[in-house]
mmCIF file of C-alpha atoms and ligand atoms in Angstrom:
data_model
loop_
_atom_site.group_PDB
_atom_site.id
_atom_site.type_symbol
_atom_site.label_atom_id
_atom_site.label_comp_id
_atom_site.label_asym_id
_atom_site.label_seq_id
_atom_site.Cartn_x
_atom_site.Cartn_y
_atom_site.Cartn_z
ATOM 1 C CA UNK A 1168 0.755 1.868 4.640
ATOM 2 C CA UNK A 1169 3.583 3.673 6.470
ATOM 3 C CA UNK A 1170 6.250 2.115 4.269
ATOM 4 C CA UNK A 1171 4.389 3.018 1.097
ATOM 5 C CA UNK A 1172 3.640 6.573 2.185
ATOM 6 C CA UNK A 1173 7.285 7.022 3.176
ATOM 7 C CA UNK A 1174 8.359 5.817 -0.282
ATOM 8 C CA UNK A 1175 6.000 8.418 -1.756
ATOM 9 C CA UNK A 1176 7.368 11.125 0.516
ATOM 10 C CA UNK A 1177 11.032 10.281 -0.106
ATOM 11 C CA UNK A 1178 10.553 9.899 -3.853
ATOM 12 C CA UNK A 1179 8.504 13.087 -4.089
ATOM 13 C CA UNK A 1180 11.081 14.989 -2.037
ATOM 14 C CA UNK A 1181 13.487 14.774 -4.969
ATOM 15 C CA UNK A 1182 11.003 16.732 -7.057
ATOM 16 C CA UNK A 1183 9.483 19.201 -4.585
ATOM 17 C CA UNK A 1184 8.892 22.469 -6.478
ATOM 18 C CA UNK A 1185 11.450 21.404 -9.110
ATOM 19 C CA UNK A 1186 11.172 22.757 -12.643
ATOM 20 C CA UNK A 1187 8.739 20.889 -14.917
ATOM 21 C CA UNK A 1188 11.583 19.942 -17.285
ATOM 22 C CA UNK A 1189 13.503 18.276 -14.448
ATOM 23 C CA UNK A 1190 10.397 16.409 -13.330
ATOM 24 C CA UNK A 1191 9.589 15.251 -16.857
ATOM 25 C CA UNK A 1192 13.131 13.987 -17.389
ATOM 26 C CA UNK A 1193 13.601 12.141 -14.072
ATOM 27 C CA UNK A 1194 10.160 10.949 -12.913
ATOM 28 C CA UNK A 1195 10.861 7.379 -14.046
ATOM 29 C CA UNK A 1196 10.601 5.491 -10.708
ATOM 30 C CA UNK A 1197 14.028 3.985 -11.467
ATOM 31 C CA UNK A 1198 15.394 5.235 -8.162
ATOM 32 C CA UNK A 1199 15.393 8.140 -5.746
ATOM 33 C CA UNK A 1200 16.474 11.408 -7.274
ATOM 34 C CA UNK A 1201 18.743 14.043 -5.767
ATOM 35 C CA UNK A 1202 16.786 17.250 -5.601
ATOM 36 C CA UNK A 1203 18.347 19.781 -7.988
ATOM 37 C CA UNK A 1204 18.831 22.355 -5.211
ATOM 38 C CA UNK A 1205 17.838 21.084 -1.741
ATOM 39 C CA UNK A 1206 20.678 18.671 -1.067
ATOM 40 C CA UNK A 1207 18.251 16.200 0.538
ATOM 41 C CA UNK A 1208 19.725 12.677 0.614
ATOM 42 C CA UNK A 1209 18.045 10.367 -1.905
ATOM 43 C CA UNK A 1210 15.773 7.944 -0.054
ATOM 44 C CA UNK A 1211 15.367 10.172 3.007
ATOM 45 C CA UNK A 1212 11.808 10.917 4.003
ATOM 46 C CA UNK A 1213 10.647 14.342 5.186
ATOM 47 C CA UNK A 1214 8.349 16.040 7.689
ATOM 48 C CA UNK A 1215 5.315 14.316 6.183
ATOM 49 C CA UNK A 1216 6.456 10.874 7.283
ATOM 50 C CA UNK A 1217 8.030 12.026 10.539
ATOM 51 C CA UNK A 1218 4.820 13.668 11.735
ATOM 52 C CA UNK A 1219 2.776 10.697 10.500
ATOM 53 C CA UNK A 1220 5.012 8.484 12.643
ATOM 54 C CA UNK A 1221 4.279 10.676 15.644
ATOM 55 C CA UNK A 1222 0.522 10.168 15.218
ATOM 56 C CA UNK A 1223 0.881 6.474 14.324
ATOM 57 C CA UNK A 1224 2.821 5.805 17.523
ATOM 58 C CA UNK A 1225 0.286 7.704 19.622
ATOM 59 C CA UNK A 1226 -2.536 5.697 18.064
ATOM 60 C CA UNK A 1227 -0.748 2.365 18.439
ATOM 61 C CA UNK A 1228 0.172 3.114 22.076
ATOM 62 C CA UNK A 1229 -3.461 3.916 22.845
ATOM 63 C CA UNK A 1230 -2.768 7.099 24.801
ATOM 64 C CA UNK A 1231 -5.517 9.733 24.988
ATOM 65 C CA UNK A 1232 -5.980 11.697 21.763
ATOM 66 C CA UNK A 1233 -5.526 15.131 23.279
ATOM 67 C CA UNK A 1234 -3.697 18.248 22.047
ATOM 68 C CA UNK A 1235 -1.167 17.746 24.846
ATOM 69 C CA UNK A 1236 -0.305 14.175 23.852
ATOM 70 C CA UNK A 1237 -0.287 15.022 20.147
ATOM 71 C CA UNK A 1238 2.035 17.999 20.605
ATOM 72 C CA UNK A 1239 4.313 15.923 22.817
ATOM 73 C CA UNK A 1240 4.619 13.287 20.075
ATOM 74 C CA UNK A 1241 5.440 15.929 17.446
ATOM 75 C CA UNK A 1242 8.182 17.362 19.634
ATOM 76 C CA UNK A 1243 9.608 13.925 20.467
ATOM 77 C CA UNK A 1244 9.570 12.724 16.858
ATOM 78 C CA UNK A 1245 11.540 15.746 15.752
ATOM 79 C CA UNK A 1246 14.104 15.868 18.557
ATOM 80 C CA UNK A 1247 14.925 12.161 18.513
ATOM 81 C CA UNK A 1248 15.671 12.351 14.773
ATOM 82 C CA UNK A 1249 16.074 15.947 13.539
ATOM 83 C CA UNK A 1250 15.936 16.377 9.795
ATOM 84 C CA UNK A 1251 15.433 19.035 7.146
ATOM 85 C CA UNK A 1252 12.271 19.097 5.086
ATOM 86 C CA UNK A 1253 10.036 21.028 7.459
ATOM 87 C CA UNK A 1254 8.908 24.505 6.467
ATOM 88 C CA UNK A 1255 11.607 26.853 7.703
ATOM 89 C CA UNK A 1256 9.529 28.677 10.294
ATOM 90 C CA UNK A 1257 8.087 25.489 11.761
ATOM 91 C CA UNK A 1258 11.504 23.829 11.859
ATOM 92 C CA UNK A 1259 12.908 26.768 13.845
ATOM 93 C CA UNK A 1260 9.900 26.547 16.156
ATOM 94 C CA UNK A 1261 10.470 22.816 16.769
ATOM 95 C CA UNK A 1262 14.145 23.345 17.510
ATOM 96 C CA UNK A 1263 13.110 25.811 20.215
ATOM 97 C CA UNK A 1264 10.447 23.742 21.990
ATOM 98 C CA UNK A 1265 11.144 20.768 24.229
ATOM 99 C CA UNK A 1266 7.765 19.683 25.575
ATOM 100 C CA UNK A 1267 4.209 19.368 24.357
ATOM 101 C CA UNK A 1268 3.056 22.029 26.815
ATOM 102 C CA UNK A 1269 5.695 24.431 25.529
ATOM 103 C CA UNK A 1270 4.602 23.655 21.966
ATOM 104 C CA UNK A 1271 0.946 24.405 22.718
ATOM 105 C CA UNK A 1272 1.788 27.584 24.607
ATOM 106 C CA UNK A 1273 3.825 29.019 21.737
ATOM 107 C CA UNK A 1274 2.285 27.691 18.504
ATOM 108 C CA UNK A 1275 0.217 30.042 16.366
ATOM 109 C CA UNK A 1276 -2.137 27.460 14.888
ATOM 110 C CA UNK A 1277 -3.585 29.492 12.055
ATOM 111 C CA UNK A 1278 -2.233 27.746 8.966
ATOM 112 C CA UNK A 1279 -4.378 26.475 6.120
ATOM 113 C CA UNK A 1280 -1.433 24.705 4.492
ATOM 114 C CA UNK A 1281 -1.050 20.965 4.100
ATOM 115 C CA UNK A 1282 0.633 20.089 7.409
ATOM 116 C CA UNK A 1283 -2.435 18.658 9.125
ATOM 117 C CA UNK A 1284 -3.371 16.575 6.066
ATOM 118 C CA UNK A 1285 0.057 15.163 5.262
ATOM 119 C CA UNK A 1286 0.352 13.397 8.645
ATOM 120 C CA UNK A 1287 -3.190 12.180 9.262
ATOM 121 C CA UNK A 1288 -3.230 8.794 7.517
ATOM 122 C CA UNK A 1289 -3.203 6.595 10.669
ATOM 123 C CA UNK A 1290 -6.444 8.224 11.819
ATOM 124 C CA UNK A 1291 -8.178 6.833 8.739
ATOM 125 C CA UNK A 1292 -7.738 3.312 10.065
ATOM 126 C CA UNK A 1293 -10.283 3.820 12.837
ATOM 127 C CA UNK A 1294 -13.503 1.913 12.400
ATOM 128 C CA UNK A 1295 -16.136 4.660 12.103
ATOM 129 C CA UNK A 1296 -16.388 7.857 10.075
ATOM 130 C CA UNK A 1297 -17.325 9.816 13.201
ATOM 131 C CA UNK A 1298 -14.195 8.681 15.040
ATOM 132 C CA UNK A 1299 -12.025 9.430 11.993
ATOM 133 C CA UNK A 1300 -13.453 12.937 11.681
ATOM 134 C CA UNK A 1301 -13.151 13.633 15.386
ATOM 135 C CA UNK A 1302 -9.526 12.601 15.643
ATOM 136 C CA UNK A 1303 -8.573 14.251 12.351
ATOM 137 C CA UNK A 1304 -9.967 17.525 13.649
ATOM 138 C CA UNK A 1305 -8.344 17.309 17.078
ATOM 139 C CA UNK A 1306 -4.910 16.744 15.564
ATOM 140 C CA UNK A 1307 -5.466 19.426 12.903
ATOM 141 C CA UNK A 1308 -6.385 22.096 15.465
ATOM 142 C CA UNK A 1309 -2.981 21.709 17.148
ATOM 143 C CA UNK A 1310 -1.319 23.471 14.219
ATOM 144 C CA UNK A 1311 -3.984 24.180 11.555
ATOM 145 C CA UNK A 1312 -7.031 25.514 13.380
ATOM 146 C CA UNK A 1313 -8.665 26.897 10.231
ATOM 147 C CA UNK A 1314 -11.635 25.647 8.186
ATOM 148 C CA UNK A 1315 -9.444 24.527 5.282
ATOM 149 C CA UNK A 1316 -6.733 23.117 7.528
ATOM 150 C CA UNK A 1317 -9.310 20.927 9.272
ATOM 151 C CA UNK A 1318 -11.228 20.041 6.099
ATOM 152 C CA UNK A 1319 -8.116 18.965 4.220
ATOM 153 C CA UNK A 1320 -7.009 16.774 7.128
ATOM 154 C CA UNK A 1321 -10.497 15.280 7.350
ATOM 155 C CA UNK A 1322 -10.513 14.530 3.613
ATOM 156 C CA UNK A 1323 -7.093 12.888 3.687
ATOM 157 C CA UNK A 1324 -8.089 10.720 6.651
ATOM 158 C CA UNK A 1325 -11.367 9.762 4.973
ATOM 159 C CA UNK A 1326 -9.458 8.681 1.851
ATOM 160 C CA UNK A 1327 -7.529 6.152 3.930
ATOM 161 C CA UNK A 1328 -10.716 5.081 5.690
ATOM 162 C CA UNK A 1329 -12.578 4.528 2.398
ATOM 163 C CA UNK A 1330 -9.754 2.448 0.958
ATOM 164 C CA UNK A 1331 -8.923 0.553 4.155
ATOM 165 C CA UNK A 1332 -12.524 -0.524 4.675
ATOM 166 C CA UNK A 1333 -13.374 -1.103 1.005
ATOM 167 C CA UNK A 1334 -16.299 1.320 0.971
ATOM 168 C CA UNK A 1335 -16.531 1.580 -2.821
ATOM 169 C CA UNK A 1336 -14.621 1.799 -6.099
ATOM 170 C CA UNK A 1337 -11.423 3.782 -5.792
ATOM 171 C CA UNK A 1338 -12.527 5.974 -8.715
ATOM 172 C CA UNK A 1339 -15.335 7.311 -6.513
ATOM 173 C CA UNK A 1340 -13.283 8.197 -3.459
ATOM 174 C CA UNK A 1341 -13.540 11.942 -4.099
ATOM 175 C CA UNK A 1342 -17.321 11.866 -4.511
ATOM 176 C CA UNK A 1343 -17.693 9.830 -1.313
ATOM 177 C CA UNK A 1344 -15.569 12.320 0.636
ATOM 178 C CA UNK A 1345 -17.488 15.234 -0.882
ATOM 179 C CA UNK A 1346 -20.704 13.670 0.454
ATOM 180 C CA UNK A 1347 -19.275 13.100 3.932
ATOM 181 C CA UNK A 1348 -17.856 16.619 4.215
ATOM 182 C CA UNK A 1349 -20.703 18.393 2.420
ATOM 183 C CA UNK A 1350 -18.449 20.093 -0.121
ATOM 184 C CA UNK A 1351 -18.198 19.306 -3.846
ATOM 185 C CA UNK A 1352 -14.603 20.490 -3.948
ATOM 186 C CA UNK A 1353 -13.261 17.033 -3.060
ATOM 187 C CA UNK A 1354 -14.835 15.476 -6.152
ATOM 188 C CA UNK A 1355 -13.270 18.008 -8.519
ATOM 189 C CA UNK A 1356 -10.201 16.747 -10.379
ATOM 190 C CA UNK A 1357 -6.975 18.670 -9.801
ATOM 191 C CA UNK A 1358 -4.770 19.821 -12.658
ATOM 192 C CA UNK A 1359 -1.351 21.431 -12.736
ATOM 193 C CA UNK A 1360 1.152 22.581 -10.129
ATOM 194 C CA UNK A 1361 0.277 21.968 -6.478
ATOM 195 C CA UNK A 1362 0.799 24.855 -4.094
ATOM 196 C CA UNK A 1363 1.156 24.808 -0.328
ATOM 197 C CA UNK A 1364 -2.507 24.857 0.727
ATOM 198 C CA UNK A 1365 -3.931 21.692 2.234
ATOM 199 C CA UNK A 1366 -6.909 21.665 -0.104
ATOM 200 C CA UNK A 1367 -4.566 21.629 -3.098
ATOM 201 C CA UNK A 1368 -2.457 18.683 -1.941
ATOM 202 C CA UNK A 1369 -5.446 16.574 -0.991
ATOM 203 C CA UNK A 1370 -7.339 17.283 -4.214
ATOM 204 C CA UNK A 1371 -4.253 16.368 -6.240
ATOM 205 C CA UNK A 1372 -3.776 13.180 -4.203
ATOM 206 C CA UNK A 1373 -7.427 12.158 -4.664
ATOM 207 C CA UNK A 1374 -7.151 12.807 -8.408
ATOM 208 C CA UNK A 1375 -4.042 10.638 -8.734
ATOM 209 C CA UNK A 1376 -5.577 7.919 -6.562
ATOM 210 C CA UNK A 1377 -8.900 7.803 -8.407
ATOM 211 C CA UNK A 1378 -7.389 7.807 -11.877
ATOM 212 C CA UNK A 1379 -4.808 5.012 -11.722
ATOM 213 C CA UNK A 1380 -4.667 1.264 -11.290
ATOM 214 C CA UNK A 1381 -1.477 0.627 -9.351
ATOM 215 C CA UNK A 1382 0.651 2.256 -6.679
ATOM 216 C CA UNK A 1383 3.512 3.024 -9.050
ATOM 217 C CA UNK A 1384 1.133 4.761 -11.471
ATOM 218 C CA UNK A 1385 -0.280 6.804 -8.599
ATOM 219 C CA UNK A 1386 3.192 7.792 -7.449
ATOM 220 C CA UNK A 1387 4.277 8.885 -10.886
ATOM 221 C CA UNK A 1388 1.058 10.857 -11.384
ATOM 222 C CA UNK A 1389 1.489 12.641 -8.043
ATOM 223 C CA UNK A 1390 4.986 13.791 -8.956
ATOM 224 C CA UNK A 1391 3.955 14.792 -12.477
ATOM 225 C CA UNK A 1392 1.678 17.506 -11.058
ATOM 226 C CA UNK A 1393 4.820 19.397 -9.945
ATOM 227 C CA UNK A 1394 4.887 21.601 -6.862
ATOM 228 C CA UNK A 1395 4.508 20.227 -3.325
ATOM 229 C CA UNK A 1396 4.630 16.665 -4.589
ATOM 230 C CA UNK A 1397 6.160 14.875 -1.590
ATOM 231 C CA UNK A 1398 3.009 15.749 0.313
ATOM 232 C CA UNK A 1399 0.723 14.768 -2.570
ATOM 233 C CA UNK A 1400 2.461 11.394 -2.856
ATOM 234 C CA UNK A 1401 2.383 10.794 0.906
ATOM 235 C CA UNK A 1402 -1.377 11.349 1.059
ATOM 236 C CA UNK A 1403 -2.147 9.362 -2.085
ATOM 237 C CA UNK A 1404 0.016 6.338 -1.317
ATOM 238 C CA UNK A 1405 -1.307 6.038 2.226
ATOM 239 C CA UNK A 1406 -4.758 5.386 0.754
ATOM 240 C CA UNK A 1407 -3.554 3.509 -2.333
ATOM 241 C CA UNK A 1408 -1.635 1.039 -0.165
ATOM 242 C CA UNK A 1409 -4.935 -0.532 0.917
ATOM 243 C CA UNK A 1410 -6.552 -1.011 -2.488
ATOM 244 C CA UNK A 1411 -4.158 -0.843 -5.413
ATOM 245 C CA UNK A 1412 -1.584 -3.490 -6.366
ATOM 246 C CA UNK A 1413 1.790 -2.780 -4.785
ATOM 247 C CA UNK A 1414 4.067 -2.635 -7.798
ATOM 248 C CA UNK A 1415 6.396 -0.010 -6.339
ATOM 249 C CA UNK A 1416 9.855 -0.763 -7.755
ATOM 250 C CA UNK A 1417 12.042 -2.815 -5.411
ATOM 251 C CA UNK A 1418 14.784 -0.195 -5.665
ATOM 252 C CA UNK A 1419 12.510 2.332 -3.937
ATOM 253 C CA UNK A 1420 11.915 -0.071 -1.054
ATOM 254 C CA UNK A 1421 15.577 -1.104 -0.836
ATOM 255 C CA UNK A 1422 16.877 2.466 -0.896
ATOM 256 C CA UNK A 1423 14.352 3.951 1.539
ATOM 257 C CA UNK A 1424 16.279 5.168 4.573
ATOM 258 C CA UNK A 1425 16.611 2.436 7.181
ATOM 259 C CA UNK A 1426 18.139 3.982 10.266
ATOM 260 C CA UNK A 1427 16.495 3.779 13.699
ATOM 261 C CA UNK A 1428 13.225 5.287 12.415
ATOM 262 C CA UNK A 1429 13.481 4.110 8.831
ATOM 263 C CA UNK A 1430 11.991 1.281 6.814
ATOM 264 C CA UNK A 1431 12.078 -1.464 9.462
ATOM 265 C CA UNK A 1432 10.595 0.794 12.126
ATOM 266 C CA UNK A 1433 7.830 1.824 9.741
ATOM 267 C CA UNK A 1434 7.063 -1.802 8.869
ATOM 268 C CA UNK A 1435 6.879 -2.807 12.534
ATOM 269 C CA UNK A 1436 4.545 0.055 13.266
ATOM 270 C CA UNK A 1437 2.435 -0.880 10.239
ATOM 271 C CA UNK A 1438 1.938 -4.294 11.818
ATOM 272 C CA UNK A 1439 0.820 -2.712 15.108
ATOM 273 C CA UNK A 1440 -1.534 -0.317 13.322
ATOM 274 C CA UNK A 1441 -3.318 -3.197 11.611
ATOM 275 C CA UNK A 1442 -4.725 -4.059 15.029
ATOM 276 C CA UNK A 1443 -6.114 -0.552 15.577
ATOM 277 C CA UNK A 1444 -8.908 -0.338 13.048
HETATM 278 MG MG1 MG B 478 7.620 17.247 3.129
#
């Protein structure tokens, strides 16, 4: 799951908010693309994967799921391996904090953007819906203590849970989540450019997931929306990795970054996570 979601993140990063013409011309899955303006290295993942790693390691280590531990993991994940890709204001905030306590004292957790949803996939592996919802909410409140911030994180975690535990046909994932969360919005297909709100990214991810038969088709569909597509692809591939055939092109696996916290680290952590849920 972590390797696949990182491929989605790194591939999508080449297209984040790029012009539709650029996306149409280069969204071929033949390799990672240099973003037309960001200067991000092809194959490098972004904040989505780095923050997912922070939560995956906390889950695998079995430490208490508290705001303090969660914030500490976010701070550690950033400072051990600083990278661009975070929203500018949050990146500056992370540079300035050194401990989880400092993070919690200074964060203004009022965002309804996609940050709490993009990182939540490991939570979906837990064995009950109640536990998934509880942990998704606790981690969301650290930075996104808003109704939509929490709901989008809950929906993204439930998508992984549904796929991981084989709870129904993938085409019905949105309807199942809509039932669990008591809101029809999650069953409504997304169309067009994806903005920064969490609800947008998760709806787009669920639409791509429900409408395609393989991981490469899902990835291409996520990017074709245009907009915040690294986040859409991260969320969709985390869930897709459990149910759809893995036909991601070998070049995307080979060229995924593989430094200290790259592909091999993700694969090792994937193996540990399989014992968690
Ligand atoms: Mg990102």
